XYZ file of C-alpha atoms in Angstrom:
340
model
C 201.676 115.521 155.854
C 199.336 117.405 158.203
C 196.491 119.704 156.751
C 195.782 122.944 158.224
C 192.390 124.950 157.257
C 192.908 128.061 154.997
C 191.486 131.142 156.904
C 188.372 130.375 157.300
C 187.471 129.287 153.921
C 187.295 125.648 155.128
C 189.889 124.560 152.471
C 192.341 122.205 154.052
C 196.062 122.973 152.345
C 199.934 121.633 153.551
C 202.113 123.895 155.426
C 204.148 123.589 152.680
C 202.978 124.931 149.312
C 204.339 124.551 146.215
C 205.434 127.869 144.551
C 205.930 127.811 140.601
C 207.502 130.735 139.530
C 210.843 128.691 138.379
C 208.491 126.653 135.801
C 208.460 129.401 133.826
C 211.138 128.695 130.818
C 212.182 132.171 130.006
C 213.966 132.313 133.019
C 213.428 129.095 135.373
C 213.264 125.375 134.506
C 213.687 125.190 131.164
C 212.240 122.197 130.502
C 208.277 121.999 131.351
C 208.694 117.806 132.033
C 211.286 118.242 134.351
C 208.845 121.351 136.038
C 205.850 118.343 135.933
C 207.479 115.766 137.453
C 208.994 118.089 140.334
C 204.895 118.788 140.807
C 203.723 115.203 140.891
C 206.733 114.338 143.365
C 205.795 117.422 145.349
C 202.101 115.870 145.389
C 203.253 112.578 146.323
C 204.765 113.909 149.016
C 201.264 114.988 149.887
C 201.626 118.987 149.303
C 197.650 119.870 147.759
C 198.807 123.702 147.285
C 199.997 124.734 144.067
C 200.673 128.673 143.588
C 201.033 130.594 140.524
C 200.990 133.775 138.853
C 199.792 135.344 135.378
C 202.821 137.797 135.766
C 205.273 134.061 135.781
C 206.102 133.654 132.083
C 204.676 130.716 131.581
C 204.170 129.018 134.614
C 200.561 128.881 134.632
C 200.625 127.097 131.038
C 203.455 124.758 132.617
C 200.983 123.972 135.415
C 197.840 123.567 133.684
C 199.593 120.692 131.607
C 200.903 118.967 134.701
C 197.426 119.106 136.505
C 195.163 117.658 133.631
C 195.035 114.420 134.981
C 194.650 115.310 138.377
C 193.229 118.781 138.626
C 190.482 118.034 141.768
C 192.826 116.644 144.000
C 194.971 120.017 144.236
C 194.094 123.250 145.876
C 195.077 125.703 142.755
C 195.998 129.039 143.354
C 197.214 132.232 140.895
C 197.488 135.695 140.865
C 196.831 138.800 139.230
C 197.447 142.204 138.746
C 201.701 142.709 137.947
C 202.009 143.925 134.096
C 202.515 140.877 131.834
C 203.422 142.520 128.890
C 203.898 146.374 127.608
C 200.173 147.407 126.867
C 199.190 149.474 130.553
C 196.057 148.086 130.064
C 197.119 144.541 130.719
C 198.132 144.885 134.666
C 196.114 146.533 137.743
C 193.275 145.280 139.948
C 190.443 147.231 137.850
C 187.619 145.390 136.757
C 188.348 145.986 133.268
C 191.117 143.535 133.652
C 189.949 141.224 136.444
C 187.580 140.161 133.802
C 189.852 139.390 131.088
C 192.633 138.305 133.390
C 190.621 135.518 134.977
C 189.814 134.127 131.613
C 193.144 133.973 130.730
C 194.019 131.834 133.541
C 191.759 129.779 133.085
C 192.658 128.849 129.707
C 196.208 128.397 130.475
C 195.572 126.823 133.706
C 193.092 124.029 131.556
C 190.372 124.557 134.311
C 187.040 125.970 134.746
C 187.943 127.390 138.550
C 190.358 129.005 140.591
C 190.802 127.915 144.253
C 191.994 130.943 145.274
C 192.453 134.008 143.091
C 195.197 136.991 144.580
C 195.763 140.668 143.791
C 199.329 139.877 143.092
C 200.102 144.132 144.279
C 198.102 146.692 145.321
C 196.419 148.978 142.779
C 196.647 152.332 144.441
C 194.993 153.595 141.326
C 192.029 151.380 141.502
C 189.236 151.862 144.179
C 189.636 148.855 146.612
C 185.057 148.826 145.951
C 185.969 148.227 142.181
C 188.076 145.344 142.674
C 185.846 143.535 145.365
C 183.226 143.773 143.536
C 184.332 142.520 140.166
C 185.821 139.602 142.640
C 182.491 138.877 143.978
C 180.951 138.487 140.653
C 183.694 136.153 140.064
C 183.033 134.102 143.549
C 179.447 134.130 142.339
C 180.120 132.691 139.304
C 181.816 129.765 140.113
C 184.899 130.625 138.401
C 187.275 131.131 141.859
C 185.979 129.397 145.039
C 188.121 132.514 147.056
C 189.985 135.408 146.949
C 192.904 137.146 148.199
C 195.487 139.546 148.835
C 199.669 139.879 148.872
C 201.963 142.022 149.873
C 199.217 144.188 151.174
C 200.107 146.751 154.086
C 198.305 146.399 157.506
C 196.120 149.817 156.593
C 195.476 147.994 152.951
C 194.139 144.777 154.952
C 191.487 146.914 157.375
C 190.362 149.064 154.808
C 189.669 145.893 152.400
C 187.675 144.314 155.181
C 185.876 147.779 155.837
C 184.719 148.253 152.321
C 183.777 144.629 152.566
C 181.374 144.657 155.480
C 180.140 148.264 154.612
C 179.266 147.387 150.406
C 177.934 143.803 151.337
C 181.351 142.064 149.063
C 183.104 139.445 149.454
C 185.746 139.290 151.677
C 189.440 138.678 151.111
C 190.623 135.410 152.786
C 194.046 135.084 152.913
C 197.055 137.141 152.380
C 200.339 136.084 150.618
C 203.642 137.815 152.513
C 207.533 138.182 152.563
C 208.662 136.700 155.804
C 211.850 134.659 156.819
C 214.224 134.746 159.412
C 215.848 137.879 158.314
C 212.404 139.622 157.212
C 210.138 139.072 160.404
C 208.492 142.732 159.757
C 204.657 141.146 159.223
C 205.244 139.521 162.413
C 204.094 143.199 164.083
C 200.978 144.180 162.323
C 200.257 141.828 159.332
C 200.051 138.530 160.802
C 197.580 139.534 164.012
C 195.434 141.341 161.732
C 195.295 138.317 159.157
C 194.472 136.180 162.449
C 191.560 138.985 163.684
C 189.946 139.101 160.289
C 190.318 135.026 160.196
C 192.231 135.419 156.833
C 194.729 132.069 155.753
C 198.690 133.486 155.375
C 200.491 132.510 152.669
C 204.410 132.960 152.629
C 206.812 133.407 149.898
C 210.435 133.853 150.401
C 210.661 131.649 153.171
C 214.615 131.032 152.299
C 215.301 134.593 152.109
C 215.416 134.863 148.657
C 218.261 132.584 148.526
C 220.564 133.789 151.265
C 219.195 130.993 153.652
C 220.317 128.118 151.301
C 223.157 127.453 152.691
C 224.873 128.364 149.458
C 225.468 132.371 150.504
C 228.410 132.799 152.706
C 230.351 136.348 153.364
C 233.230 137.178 151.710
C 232.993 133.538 149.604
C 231.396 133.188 145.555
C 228.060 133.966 145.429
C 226.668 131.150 142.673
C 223.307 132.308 142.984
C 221.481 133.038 139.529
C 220.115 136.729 140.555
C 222.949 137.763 142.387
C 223.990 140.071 140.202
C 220.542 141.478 139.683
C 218.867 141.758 143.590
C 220.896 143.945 146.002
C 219.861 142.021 149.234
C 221.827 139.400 148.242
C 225.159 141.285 148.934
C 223.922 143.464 151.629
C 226.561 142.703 154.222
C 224.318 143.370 157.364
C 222.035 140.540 155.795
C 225.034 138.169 154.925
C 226.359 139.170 158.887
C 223.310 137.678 160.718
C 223.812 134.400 157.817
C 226.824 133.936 159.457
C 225.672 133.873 163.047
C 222.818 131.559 162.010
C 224.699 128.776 159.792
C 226.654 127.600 163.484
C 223.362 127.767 164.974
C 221.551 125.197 161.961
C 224.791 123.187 162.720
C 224.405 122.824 166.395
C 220.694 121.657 165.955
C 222.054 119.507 163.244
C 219.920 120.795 160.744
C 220.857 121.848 156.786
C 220.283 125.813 156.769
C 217.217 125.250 154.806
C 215.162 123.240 157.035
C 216.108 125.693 159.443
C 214.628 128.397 157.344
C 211.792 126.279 156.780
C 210.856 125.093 160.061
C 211.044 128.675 161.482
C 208.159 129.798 159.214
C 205.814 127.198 159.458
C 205.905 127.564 163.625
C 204.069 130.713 163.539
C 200.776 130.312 164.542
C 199.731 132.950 161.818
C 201.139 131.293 159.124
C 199.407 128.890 157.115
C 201.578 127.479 154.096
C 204.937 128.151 152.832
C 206.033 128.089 149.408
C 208.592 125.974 148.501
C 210.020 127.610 145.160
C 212.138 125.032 143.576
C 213.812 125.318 140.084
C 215.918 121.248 140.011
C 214.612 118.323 141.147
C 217.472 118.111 144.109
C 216.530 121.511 144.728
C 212.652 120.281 145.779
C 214.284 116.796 147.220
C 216.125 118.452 150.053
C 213.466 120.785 150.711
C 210.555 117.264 150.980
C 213.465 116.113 153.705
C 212.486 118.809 156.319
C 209.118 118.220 156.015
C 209.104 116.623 159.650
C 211.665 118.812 161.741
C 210.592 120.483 164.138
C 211.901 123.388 166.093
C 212.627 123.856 169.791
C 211.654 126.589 171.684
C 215.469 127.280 172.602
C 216.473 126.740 169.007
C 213.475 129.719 168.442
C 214.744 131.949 171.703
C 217.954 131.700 169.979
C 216.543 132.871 166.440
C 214.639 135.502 168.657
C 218.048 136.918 169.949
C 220.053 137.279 166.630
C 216.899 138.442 164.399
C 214.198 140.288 167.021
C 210.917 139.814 166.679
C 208.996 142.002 164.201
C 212.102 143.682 162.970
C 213.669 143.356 158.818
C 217.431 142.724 158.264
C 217.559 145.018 155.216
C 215.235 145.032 152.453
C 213.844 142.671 150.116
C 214.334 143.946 146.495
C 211.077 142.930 145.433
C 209.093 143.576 148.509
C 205.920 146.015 147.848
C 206.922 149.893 148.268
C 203.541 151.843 148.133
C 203.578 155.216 146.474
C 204.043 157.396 149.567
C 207.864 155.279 149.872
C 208.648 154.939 146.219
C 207.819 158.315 144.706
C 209.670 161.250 146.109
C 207.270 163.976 144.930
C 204.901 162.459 147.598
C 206.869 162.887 150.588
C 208.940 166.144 149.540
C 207.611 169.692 149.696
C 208.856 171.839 146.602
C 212.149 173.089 147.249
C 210.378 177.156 147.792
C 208.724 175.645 151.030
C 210.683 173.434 152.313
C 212.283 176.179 154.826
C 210.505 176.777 158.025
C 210.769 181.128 157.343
């Protein structure tokens, strides 16, 4: 496995990460020993990133047990902010619950750090000063070694780095995004501003969210476990560029997923991808493509069914800032909305 440096933190991780979300048992691996020995295999294999979230179930809990015995030898990362239960309180990047967030990590994780600690969503009702600063008192603490961002729009990344330089905080150093083959949209703005500010890129949803398994065909069953709940699954312009790109894996002679795989990792902006595996011959055949790499006409090809920079459709659970989501903020009230 080759080691690249996190931003510039200095932190060497694996282009591929490991992403735990499917260790929670609510809804992933049911089984927390099956979940530990998919993480020491993954480690084996010589991935040193482990990613997390508070907002997972229990995936952090799931973790922490795995990583008792070998907690220093992995670079440990979790996030924040996404409600994890009903109480309002209990979600947001305000200091109020940075503070009592991080400690709950830490408990479940079993550790007395954080590698790297992420706003898991932007806050739009939190002051960006608020949250770096109850970060920096974390950094200063010892209890998380670095911070970061995901899912944050290009305008959310320079104002964070503003605030930064202007208040004398810490900066954020890396920056967790939605990219694939079918969502290259952070390949515009995101990823050259992550590589100005010298911030480490995280990935998640490097398969697509499933559609770039190999498993998601057009017009044939769809055996996919959220199919019925995420609506890019069955978008047909989505499942249209799928089928130009499965002859395209089979003419390189590659399974779609180390296609998928391989693709992300060649950006120079990216730094790690997470590998989000629920079965153990889920994470086998994703260790197999650890050493393809990609041509540059297998890329140009890419290039020409999914441009540069542009989305096939939408992820489902991709970020949608206020000024998107909520139509009060981007509709005049129906007396003004004529022009006389």
């Amino acid at each position: 496995m080759q080691y690249r440096t996190l931003g510039r933190t200095g932190i060497k991780v694996s282009p591929y990460a490991l992403g735990t979300m499917m260790f929670a048992t609510s809804f992933g691996n049911p089984d927390p020993d099956d979940s530990a020995r998919m993480l020491h295999k993954a480690l084996d294999a010589g991935i040193n990133f482990i990613d997390t979230a508070d907002a997972y179930g229990d995936s952090e809990d799931v973790v922490g047990k795995a990583l008792e015995s070998c907690r220093d030898d992995v670079v440990l990362a979790t996030k924040f902010g996404r409600p994890v239960d009903a109480n309002p309180h209990h979600q947001g990047a305000s200091r109020r619950w940075i503070v009592t967030a991080v400690e709950n990590s830490l408990r479940r994780l079993r550790t007395d750090h954080i590698d790297l600690y992420q706003v898991h969503r932007t806050d739009p009702g939190t002051d960006i000063e608020e949250t770096l600063s109850a970060l920096t008192d974390l950094l200063r603490s010892g209890k998380v070694r670095a911070i970061g961002t995901s899912q944050s729009l290009a305008s959310d990344i320079v104002e964070a780095q503003w605030v930064a330089e202007r208040r004398g905080l810490a900066r954020f150093r890396t920056e967790q995004s939605a990219y694939s083959i079918l969502n290259r949209g952070v390949e515009r703005e995101v990823f050259p501003l992550a590589q100005r500010f010298g911030m480490g890129t995280l990935i998640w949803g490097p398969l697509g969210q499933g559609l770039l398994t190999g498993r998601v065909r057009k017009g044939g069953e769809n055996d996919l476990r959220r199919a019925p709940l995420l609506r890019h699954l069955t978008d047909e312009r989505r499942l249209d560029v799928v089928e130009e790109l499965v002859p395209l894996a089979a003419e390189a002679g590659l399974p779609m997923t180390h296609l998928a795989m391989a693709f992300v990792i060649a950006h120079p902006g990216v730094t790690s991808a997470l590998l989000g595996p629920r079965t153990m011959p889920q994470l086998d055949d994703l260790l197999t493509g650890v050493e393809v790499r990609l041509t540059d006409d297998v890329l140009d090809r890419i290039d020409e069914i999914v441009p540069p920079g542009t989305n096939v459709g939408a992820l489902d659970q991709n970020y949608q800032p206020p000024a998107v989501a909520d139509p009060n903020l981007r509709r005049r009230p129906l007396a003004e909305r004529a022009a006389a």
